Amino acid sequence: MARWGITLPLIGVPVLEHRALVSELAGLGYTDVWSAETTGTDAFTPLALAAQWSSELRFGPAIAPVYTRGPATLAMTAATMAEVTGGRFVLGIGSSSPAIVQRWNAIPFSEPFKRTRDTLRFLKAALAGEKVTAEYDTFQVSGFKLERPPAEKVPIMLAALRPNMLRLAGREADGAITNWLAASDVAQVRGELGDSELAARIFVCPTEDADAARALGRMLISTYLTVPAYAAFHDWLGRGEALRPMHEAWAAGDRKGASKAIPDEVVDALIVHGSVDECRARVAEYQAAGVDTPIIALLPTGGDQVEQVRALAPKA
């Protein structure tokens, strides 16, 4: 089936105020609700609530970091989510970033590829109901077994930006979750992943004020794409030279200069903006390019976000 996702909670909207919107989403053509975990809500609580407000949608975190919860806690959380969603849950995990893991959660951010791989392998065994005693490269587990394993398989998808993680996602997981890419980048990502499910968070700013959309886009791009993993991702995608002035200004401590140095064509490639009809068509371009599950992340414009979600729906 053609999937169409939305990131919830909406920015600035309390979790409990999403009930009416969630109950409408399936009728509008949405198939998925995905959360995010940075400095707002946690990845799981909004999904557990939303699953009680809709009996049709699929739910997933994009993503839960593999460092900030122990392996057994992640397994228990995934099993609980599978139960409260009626089996409509997919677990998105990833390494996250040094800021979230180390600076905010006081956990060393070491060997992210291996930690993600090891957590994936543990979770596959634990969620299948196995008693796990294993020594992985980055941690060891002794004698863990879920009291109530999920009745059905819980799909696990990996946050993946570059070839090694994309190949791991295609080889051992049920798909990959990516973000900060243009529709024209999808073929390159798909070439490493293979035929597994590809979900992409797409930043959508539904306004015809291009200057305002680009100003917001520049701020977000300079914040995210200076993170080493994202910088390497865009080097791999071929934007290294276009983003070099941004990186140089950022390294010199010039945050405003870094934002100003981002070319319009990069902003326009990575941030979907324009009228709601234009934005919906741009999101559809990602599907046409090979994204199985586009996940709209609505950026604030000052407009009514709930109405914008309705307008961006495939059946609008």
mmCIF file of C-alpha atoms in Angstrom:
data_model
loop_
_atom_site.group_PDB
_atom_site.id
_atom_site.type_symbol
_atom_site.label_atom_id
_atom_site.label_comp_id
_atom_site.label_asym_id
_atom_site.label_seq_id
_atom_site.Cartn_x
_atom_site.Cartn_y
_atom_site.Cartn_z
ATOM 1 C CA MET A 1 0.000 0.000 0.000
ATOM 2 C CA ALA A 2 1.086 3.587 -0.556
ATOM 3 C CA ARG A 3 2.042 5.013 2.822
ATOM 4 C CA TRP A 4 1.835 8.651 3.954
ATOM 5 C CA GLY A 5 3.092 9.579 7.405
ATOM 6 C CA ILE A 6 2.987 12.531 9.752
ATOM 7 C CA THR A 7 5.299 13.458 12.624
ATOM 8 C CA LEU A 8 3.472 13.971 15.922
ATOM 9 C CA PRO A 9 3.231 15.707 18.323
ATOM 10 C CA LEU A 10 3.001 18.939 16.368
ATOM 11 C CA ILE A 11 5.368 21.662 17.525
ATOM 12 C CA GLY A 12 3.902 23.558 20.453
ATOM 13 C CA VAL A 13 0.713 21.493 20.654
ATOM 14 C CA PRO A 14 0.204 19.574 23.940
ATOM 15 C CA VAL A 15 0.088 15.810 23.518
ATOM 16 C CA LEU A 16 -3.473 15.371 24.793
ATOM 17 C CA GLU A 17 -4.764 17.978 22.343
ATOM 18 C CA HIS A 18 -4.001 15.667 19.384
ATOM 19 C CA ARG A 19 -6.889 13.276 19.980
ATOM 20 C CA ALA A 20 -9.335 14.761 17.477
ATOM 21 C CA LEU A 21 -6.680 15.087 14.787
ATOM 22 C CA VAL A 22 -5.391 11.533 15.225
ATOM 23 C CA SER A 23 -8.918 10.184 14.930
ATOM 24 C CA GLU A 24 -9.215 11.892 11.517
ATOM 25 C CA LEU A 25 -5.887 10.903 10.009
ATOM 26 C CA ALA A 26 -6.786 7.548 8.464
ATOM 27 C CA GLY A 27 -9.854 9.040 6.790
ATOM 28 C CA LEU A 28 -7.636 11.742 5.292
ATOM 29 C CA GLY A 29 -5.329 9.128 3.767
ATOM 30 C CA TYR A 30 -2.544 9.062 6.330
ATOM 31 C CA THR A 31 -1.257 5.596 7.181
ATOM 32 C CA ASP A 32 1.466 6.319 9.725
ATOM 33 C CA VAL A 33 2.234 8.397 12.808
ATOM 34 C CA TRP A 34 5.919 8.725 13.711
ATOM 35 C CA SER A 35 7.357 10.459 16.745
ATOM 36 C CA ALA A 36 10.697 12.160 17.285
ATOM 37 C CA GLU A 37 12.855 12.400 20.398
ATOM 38 C CA THR A 38 15.147 15.371 20.885
ATOM 39 C CA THR A 39 14.206 17.889 23.611
ATOM 40 C CA GLY A 40 10.405 17.679 23.504
ATOM 41 C CA THR A 41 8.339 14.591 24.192
ATOM 42 C CA ASP A 42 9.832 11.149 24.531
ATOM 43 C CA ALA A 43 9.538 8.784 21.581
ATOM 44 C CA PHE A 44 6.935 6.377 22.955
ATOM 45 C CA THR A 45 4.328 8.044 25.193
ATOM 46 C CA PRO A 46 2.624 10.080 22.415
ATOM 47 C CA LEU A 47 2.402 6.944 20.263
ATOM 48 C CA ALA A 48 0.883 4.863 23.050
ATOM 49 C CA LEU A 49 -1.807 7.501 23.468
ATOM 50 C CA ALA A 50 -2.390 7.989 19.752
ATOM 51 C CA ALA A 51 -2.877 4.249 19.301
ATOM 52 C CA GLN A 52 -5.937 4.518 21.544
ATOM 53 C CA TRP A 53 -7.385 7.216 19.307
ATOM 54 C CA SER A 54 -7.074 5.332 16.008
ATOM 55 C CA SER A 55 -7.515 1.654 15.169
ATOM 56 C CA GLU A 56 -6.042 1.902 11.670
ATOM 57 C CA LEU A 57 -2.741 3.771 11.746
ATOM 58 C CA ARG A 58 0.759 2.337 12.086
ATOM 59 C CA PHE A 59 2.971 3.863 14.776
ATOM 60 C CA GLY A 60 6.732 4.171 15.141
ATOM 61 C CA PRO A 61 9.476 6.230 16.802
ATOM 62 C CA ALA A 62 11.935 7.885 14.445
ATOM 63 C CA ILE A 63 14.014 7.285 16.314
ATOM 64 C CA ALA A 64 14.706 5.865 19.770
ATOM 65 C CA PRO A 65 18.453 6.160 20.498
ATOM 66 C CA VAL A 66 20.222 2.886 21.244
ATOM 67 C CA TYR A 67 22.307 4.470 24.018
ATOM 68 C CA THR A 68 19.738 6.220 26.203
ATOM 69 C CA ARG A 69 17.781 3.091 27.150
ATOM 70 C CA GLY A 70 19.349 -0.219 28.049
ATOM 71 C CA PRO A 71 18.835 -3.087 25.603
ATOM 72 C CA ALA A 72 16.367 -4.883 27.890
ATOM 73 C CA THR A 73 14.395 -1.679 28.497
ATOM 74 C CA LEU A 74 14.138 -1.119 24.759
ATOM 75 C CA ALA A 75 12.869 -4.663 24.303
ATOM 76 C CA MET A 76 10.263 -4.251 27.036
ATOM 77 C CA THR A 77 9.137 -0.926 25.621
ATOM 78 C CA ALA A 78 8.810 -2.353 22.111
ATOM 79 C CA ALA A 79 6.831 -5.340 23.402
ATOM 80 C CA THR A 80 4.511 -3.037 25.331
ATOM 81 C CA MET A 81 4.030 -0.791 22.321
ATOM 82 C CA ALA A 82 3.221 -3.785 20.134
ATOM 83 C CA GLU A 83 0.545 -4.761 22.642
ATOM 84 C CA VAL A 84 -1.070 -1.345 23.093
ATOM 85 C CA THR A 85 -1.109 -0.679 19.323
ATOM 86 C CA GLY A 86 -2.660 -4.026 18.503
ATOM 87 C CA GLY A 87 0.395 -5.052 16.510
ATOM 88 C CA ARG A 88 0.543 -1.814 14.525
ATOM 89 C CA PHE A 89 3.994 -0.848 15.793
ATOM 90 C CA VAL A 90 7.379 -0.616 14.099
ATOM 91 C CA LEU A 91 10.462 0.113 16.189
ATOM 92 C CA GLY A 92 12.802 2.740 14.797
ATOM 93 C CA ILE A 93 16.219 2.810 16.448
ATOM 94 C CA GLY A 94 19.478 4.570 15.712
ATOM 95 C CA SER A 95 22.676 5.949 17.163
ATOM 96 C CA SER A 96 21.304 9.498 17.528
ATOM 97 C CA SER A 97 23.975 12.187 18.015
ATOM 98 C CA PRO A 98 26.764 13.138 20.436
ATOM 99 C CA ALA A 99 24.695 16.087 21.696
ATOM 100 C CA ILE A 100 21.701 13.970 22.676
ATOM 101 C CA VAL A 101 23.643 10.973 23.957
ATOM 102 C CA GLN A 102 26.716 12.478 25.573
ATOM 103 C CA ARG A 103 26.019 16.139 26.300
ATOM 104 C CA TRP A 104 22.409 15.726 27.445
ATOM 105 C CA ASN A 105 22.299 12.159 28.771
ATOM 106 C CA ALA A 106 25.871 11.798 30.092
ATOM 107 C CA ILE A 107 26.489 8.553 28.178
ATOM 108 C CA PRO A 108 29.673 8.053 26.118
ATOM 109 C CA PHE A 109 28.944 8.159 22.387
ATOM 110 C CA SER A 110 31.312 5.453 21.199
ATOM 111 C CA GLU A 111 31.241 3.053 18.250
ATOM 112 C CA PRO A 112 27.784 4.097 17.000
ATOM 113 C CA PHE A 113 27.661 1.635 14.105
ATOM 114 C CA LYS A 114 28.540 -1.333 16.320
ATOM 115 C CA ARG A 115 26.208 -0.226 19.116
ATOM 116 C CA THR A 116 23.299 0.042 16.677
ATOM 117 C CA ARG A 117 24.136 -3.314 15.078
ATOM 118 C CA ASP A 118 24.463 -5.026 18.462
ATOM 119 C CA THR A 119 21.210 -3.556 19.747
ATOM 120 C CA LEU A 120 19.424 -4.664 16.596
ATOM 121 C CA ARG A 121 20.682 -8.229 16.985
ATOM 122 C CA PHE A 122 19.730 -8.332 20.659
ATOM 123 C CA LEU A 123 16.263 -6.940 20.003
ATOM 124 C CA LYS A 124 15.538 -9.424 17.230
ATOM 125 C CA ALA A 125 16.295 -12.286 19.595
ATOM 126 C CA ALA A 126 14.540 -10.817 22.629
ATOM 127 C CA LEU A 127 11.378 -9.804 20.773
ATOM 128 C CA ALA A 128 11.181 -13.299 19.301
ATOM 129 C CA GLY A 129 10.859 -14.606 22.861
ATOM 130 C CA GLU A 130 14.363 -16.033 23.182
ATOM 131 C CA LYS A 131 16.279 -16.071 26.450
ATOM 132 C CA VAL A 132 19.313 -13.972 25.593
ATOM 133 C CA THR A 133 22.750 -14.545 26.996
ATOM 134 C CA ALA A 134 25.257 -13.015 24.631
ATOM 135 C CA GLU A 135 28.439 -10.992 24.514
ATOM 136 C CA TYR A 136 28.280 -8.345 21.808
ATOM 137 C CA ASP A 137 31.084 -5.990 20.813
ATOM 138 C CA THR A 138 29.608 -3.046 22.738
ATOM 139 C CA PHE A 139 27.685 -4.683 25.617
ATOM 140 C CA GLN A 140 26.762 -8.043 27.065
ATOM 141 C CA VAL A 141 23.450 -9.447 28.275
ATOM 142 C CA SER A 142 23.019 -12.394 30.614
ATOM 143 C CA GLY A 143 19.776 -14.326 30.974
ATOM 144 C CA PHE A 144 17.201 -11.792 29.740
ATOM 145 C CA LYS A 145 13.819 -13.088 28.566
ATOM 146 C CA LEU A 146 10.650 -11.101 28.000
ATOM 147 C CA GLU A 147 7.808 -12.120 30.265
ATOM 148 C CA ARG A 148 5.297 -11.592 27.451
ATOM 149 C CA PRO A 149 6.909 -11.503 24.015
ATOM 150 C CA PRO A 150 4.872 -9.882 21.225
ATOM 151 C CA ALA A 151 2.346 -12.176 19.578
ATOM 152 C CA GLU A 152 3.608 -11.103 16.154
ATOM 153 C CA LYS A 153 6.958 -9.978 14.835
ATOM 154 C CA VAL A 154 7.844 -6.360 15.620
ATOM 155 C CA PRO A 155 9.542 -4.819 12.561
ATOM 156 C CA ILE A 156 12.735 -2.946 13.381
ATOM 157 C CA MET A 157 14.019 -0.135 11.187
ATOM 158 C CA LEU A 158 17.365 1.616 11.492
ATOM 159 C CA ALA A 159 18.203 5.285 11.235
ATOM 160 C CA ALA A 160 20.665 5.218 8.353
ATOM 161 C CA LEU A 161 22.507 7.904 6.423
ATOM 162 C CA ARG A 162 25.471 6.276 4.723
ATOM 163 C CA PRO A 163 26.348 3.010 2.999
ATOM 164 C CA ASN A 164 27.405 0.879 5.975
ATOM 165 C CA MET A 165 24.259 1.558 8.012
ATOM 166 C CA LEU A 166 22.006 1.425 4.957
ATOM 167 C CA ARG A 167 23.427 -1.963 4.030
ATOM 168 C CA LEU A 168 22.990 -3.197 7.602
ATOM 169 C CA ALA A 169 19.382 -2.029 7.522
ATOM 170 C CA GLY A 170 18.785 -3.885 4.277
ATOM 171 C CA ARG A 171 20.608 -7.013 5.387
ATOM 172 C CA GLU A 172 19.494 -7.486 9.009
ATOM 173 C CA ALA A 173 16.635 -5.081 9.773
ATOM 174 C CA ASP A 174 13.256 -4.427 8.197
ATOM 175 C CA GLY A 175 14.200 -1.154 6.567
ATOM 176 C CA ALA A 176 15.815 2.236 7.020
ATOM 177 C CA ILE A 177 14.717 5.641 8.239
ATOM 178 C CA THR A 178 16.507 8.672 6.872
ATOM 179 C CA ASN A 179 16.065 12.436 6.759
ATOM 180 C CA TRP A 180 17.588 15.642 5.460
ATOM 181 C CA LEU A 181 17.676 14.465 1.890
ATOM 182 C CA ALA A 182 16.267 15.735 -1.393
ATOM 183 C CA ALA A 183 14.033 13.706 -3.655
ATOM 184 C CA SER A 184 16.951 13.598 -6.092
ATOM 185 C CA ASP A 185 19.045 11.821 -3.410
ATOM 186 C CA VAL A 186 16.652 8.919 -2.962
ATOM 187 C CA ALA A 187 18.072 6.752 -5.754
ATOM 188 C CA GLN A 188 21.549 6.888 -4.202
ATOM 189 C CA VAL A 189 20.190 5.903 -0.783
ATOM 190 C CA ARG A 190 17.996 3.189 -2.276
ATOM 191 C CA GLY A 191 20.988 1.797 -4.151
ATOM 192 C CA GLU A 192 22.689 0.923 -0.843
ATOM 193 C CA LEU A 193 19.560 -0.194 1.026
ATOM 194 C CA GLY A 194 18.101 -2.522 -1.569
ATOM 195 C CA ASP A 195 14.400 -3.404 -1.595
ATOM 196 C CA SER A 196 13.667 -3.027 2.131
ATOM 197 C CA GLU A 197 11.270 -0.356 3.337
ATOM 198 C CA LEU A 198 12.648 3.171 3.116
ATOM 199 C CA ALA A 199 11.058 5.831 5.304
ATOM 200 C CA ALA A 200 12.132 9.463 5.036
ATOM 201 C CA ARG A 201 11.283 12.364 7.302
ATOM 202 C CA ILE A 202 10.586 15.332 5.033
ATOM 203 C CA PHE A 203 10.600 18.850 6.449
ATOM 204 C CA VAL A 204 7.571 20.719 5.121
ATOM 205 C CA CYS A 205 6.999 24.449 5.527
ATOM 206 C CA PRO A 206 3.636 25.267 3.908
ATOM 207 C CA THR A 207 4.017 28.957 3.157
ATOM 208 C CA GLU A 208 4.312 30.962 -0.036
ATOM 209 C CA ASP A 209 6.661 33.376 1.739
ATOM 210 C CA ALA A 210 9.846 31.871 0.291
ATOM 211 C CA ASP A 211 12.121 34.221 2.243
ATOM 212 C CA ALA A 212 10.584 33.160 5.565
ATOM 213 C CA ALA A 213 10.751 29.470 4.626
ATOM 214 C CA ARG A 214 14.388 29.784 3.575
ATOM 215 C CA ALA A 215 15.329 31.688 6.737
ATOM 216 C CA LEU A 216 13.873 28.905 8.882
ATOM 217 C CA GLY A 217 15.445 26.286 6.634
ATOM 218 C CA ARG A 218 18.889 27.882 6.898
ATOM 219 C CA MET A 219 18.692 27.903 10.686
ATOM 220 C CA LEU A 220 17.745 24.213 10.786
ATOM 221 C CA ILE A 221 20.265 23.162 8.155
ATOM 222 C CA SER A 222 23.152 24.940 9.875
ATOM 223 C CA THR A 223 22.169 23.283 13.159
ATOM 224 C CA TYR A 224 21.763 19.751 11.845
ATOM 225 C CA LEU A 225 24.132 19.437 8.896
ATOM 226 C CA THR A 226 27.122 20.546 10.978
ATOM 227 C CA VAL A 227 26.695 17.385 13.082
ATOM 228 C CA PRO A 228 29.480 15.067 11.858
ATOM 229 C CA ALA A 229 27.176 12.246 10.706
ATOM 230 C CA TYR A 230 25.041 14.625 8.652
ATOM 231 C CA ALA A 231 28.089 16.437 7.287
ATOM 232 C CA ALA A 232 29.465 13.094 6.094
ATOM 233 C CA PHE A 233 26.045 12.179 4.667
ATOM 234 C CA HIS A 234 25.968 15.275 2.497
ATOM 235 C CA ASP A 235 29.582 14.846 1.472
ATOM 236 C CA TRP A 236 28.539 11.394 0.239
ATOM 237 C CA LEU A 237 25.493 12.858 -1.522
ATOM 238 C CA GLY A 238 27.723 15.381 -3.300
ATOM 239 C CA ARG A 239 26.961 18.619 -1.406
ATOM 240 C CA GLY A 240 30.323 18.926 0.264
ATOM 241 C CA GLU A 241 31.523 21.894 -1.767
ATOM 242 C CA ALA A 242 28.177 23.703 -1.618
ATOM 243 C CA LEU A 243 28.173 23.401 2.173
ATOM 244 C CA ARG A 244 31.870 24.095 2.737
ATOM 245 C CA PRO A 245 31.371 27.842 3.518
ATOM 246 C CA MET A 246 28.734 26.900 6.108
ATOM 247 C CA HIS A 247 31.084 24.445 7.789
ATOM 248 C CA GLU A 248 33.962 26.925 7.797
ATOM 249 C CA ALA A 249 31.843 29.666 9.379
ATOM 250 C CA TRP A 250 30.416 27.240 11.940
ATOM 251 C CA ALA A 251 33.890 25.998 12.891
ATOM 252 C CA ALA A 252 34.953 29.621 13.400
ATOM 253 C CA GLY A 253 32.045 30.169 15.798
ATOM 254 C CA ASP A 254 30.111 32.359 13.362
ATOM 255 C CA ARG A 255 26.605 30.878 13.616
ATOM 256 C CA LYS A 256 24.879 33.670 11.696
ATOM 257 C CA GLY A 257 27.501 33.520 8.984
ATOM 258 C CA ALA A 258 27.060 29.759 8.719
ATOM 259 C CA SER A 259 23.337 30.160 8.064
ATOM 260 C CA LYS A 260 23.857 32.902 5.505
ATOM 261 C CA ALA A 261 26.424 30.795 3.647
ATOM 262 C CA ILE A 262 23.900 28.093 2.693
ATOM 263 C CA PRO A 263 22.878 28.501 -0.967
ATOM 264 C CA ASP A 264 19.191 28.865 -1.857
ATOM 265 C CA GLU A 265 19.358 25.754 -4.026
ATOM 266 C CA VAL A 266 20.420 23.629 -1.047
ATOM 267 C CA VAL A 267 17.627 25.012 1.129
ATOM 268 C CA ASP A 268 15.072 24.473 -1.618
ATOM 269 C CA ALA A 269 16.250 20.898 -2.127
ATOM 270 C CA LEU A 270 16.041 19.951 1.549
ATOM 271 C CA ILE A 271 13.050 21.999 2.754
ATOM 272 C CA VAL A 272 9.700 21.552 1.043
ATOM 273 C CA HIS A 273 7.933 24.916 0.916
ATOM 274 C CA GLY A 274 5.248 26.689 -1.066
ATOM 275 C CA SER A 275 1.468 26.375 -1.095
ATOM 276 C CA VAL A 276 -0.036 23.267 0.504
ATOM 277 C CA ASP A 277 -0.755 21.892 -2.967
ATOM 278 C CA GLU A 278 2.851 22.467 -4.026
ATOM 279 C CA CYS A 279 4.117 20.898 -0.808
ATOM 280 C CA ARG A 280 1.920 17.834 -1.221
ATOM 281 C CA ALA A 281 3.205 17.411 -4.785
ATOM 282 C CA ARG A 282 6.812 17.736 -3.598
ATOM 283 C CA VAL A 283 6.298 15.054 -0.965
ATOM 284 C CA ALA A 284 4.819 12.808 -3.653
ATOM 285 C CA GLU A 285 8.062 13.260 -5.617
ATOM 286 C CA TYR A 286 9.884 11.430 -2.832
ATOM 287 C CA GLN A 287 7.473 8.521 -3.231
ATOM 288 C CA ALA A 288 7.980 8.490 -6.975
ATOM 289 C CA ALA A 289 11.759 8.463 -6.427
ATOM 290 C CA GLY A 290 11.617 5.365 -4.211
ATOM 291 C CA VAL A 291 10.606 6.364 -0.672
ATOM 292 C CA ASP A 292 8.046 3.882 0.633
ATOM 293 C CA THR A 293 6.974 5.956 3.621
ATOM 294 C CA PRO A 294 7.295 9.736 3.424
ATOM 295 C CA ILE A 295 6.950 11.209 6.914
ATOM 296 C CA ILE A 296 5.941 14.862 6.905
ATOM 297 C CA ALA A 297 7.562 16.946 9.637
ATOM 298 C CA LEU A 298 5.523 20.137 9.722
ATOM 299 C CA LEU A 299 7.558 23.295 10.320
ATOM 300 C CA PRO A 300 5.833 26.251 12.003
ATOM 301 C CA THR A 301 4.603 29.043 9.759
ATOM 302 C CA GLY A 302 2.280 30.843 12.165
ATOM 303 C CA GLY A 303 -0.690 29.147 10.517
ATOM 304 C CA ASP A 304 -3.061 26.583 12.008
ATOM 305 C CA GLN A 305 -1.007 23.403 12.113
ATOM 306 C CA VAL A 306 -3.999 21.091 12.389
ATOM 307 C CA GLU A 307 -5.526 22.610 9.264
ATOM 308 C CA GLN A 308 -2.191 22.286 7.503
ATOM 309 C CA VAL A 309 -2.012 18.580 8.365
ATOM 310 C CA ARG A 310 -5.474 18.159 6.896
ATOM 311 C CA ALA A 311 -4.530 20.082 3.769
ATOM 312 C CA LEU A 312 -1.319 18.094 3.239
ATOM 313 C CA ALA A 313 -3.140 14.768 3.344
ATOM 314 C CA PRO A 314 -3.098 12.680 0.141
ATOM 315 C CA LYS A 315 -6.913 12.763 -0.029
ATOM 316 C CA ALA A 316 -7.096 16.571 0.365
#
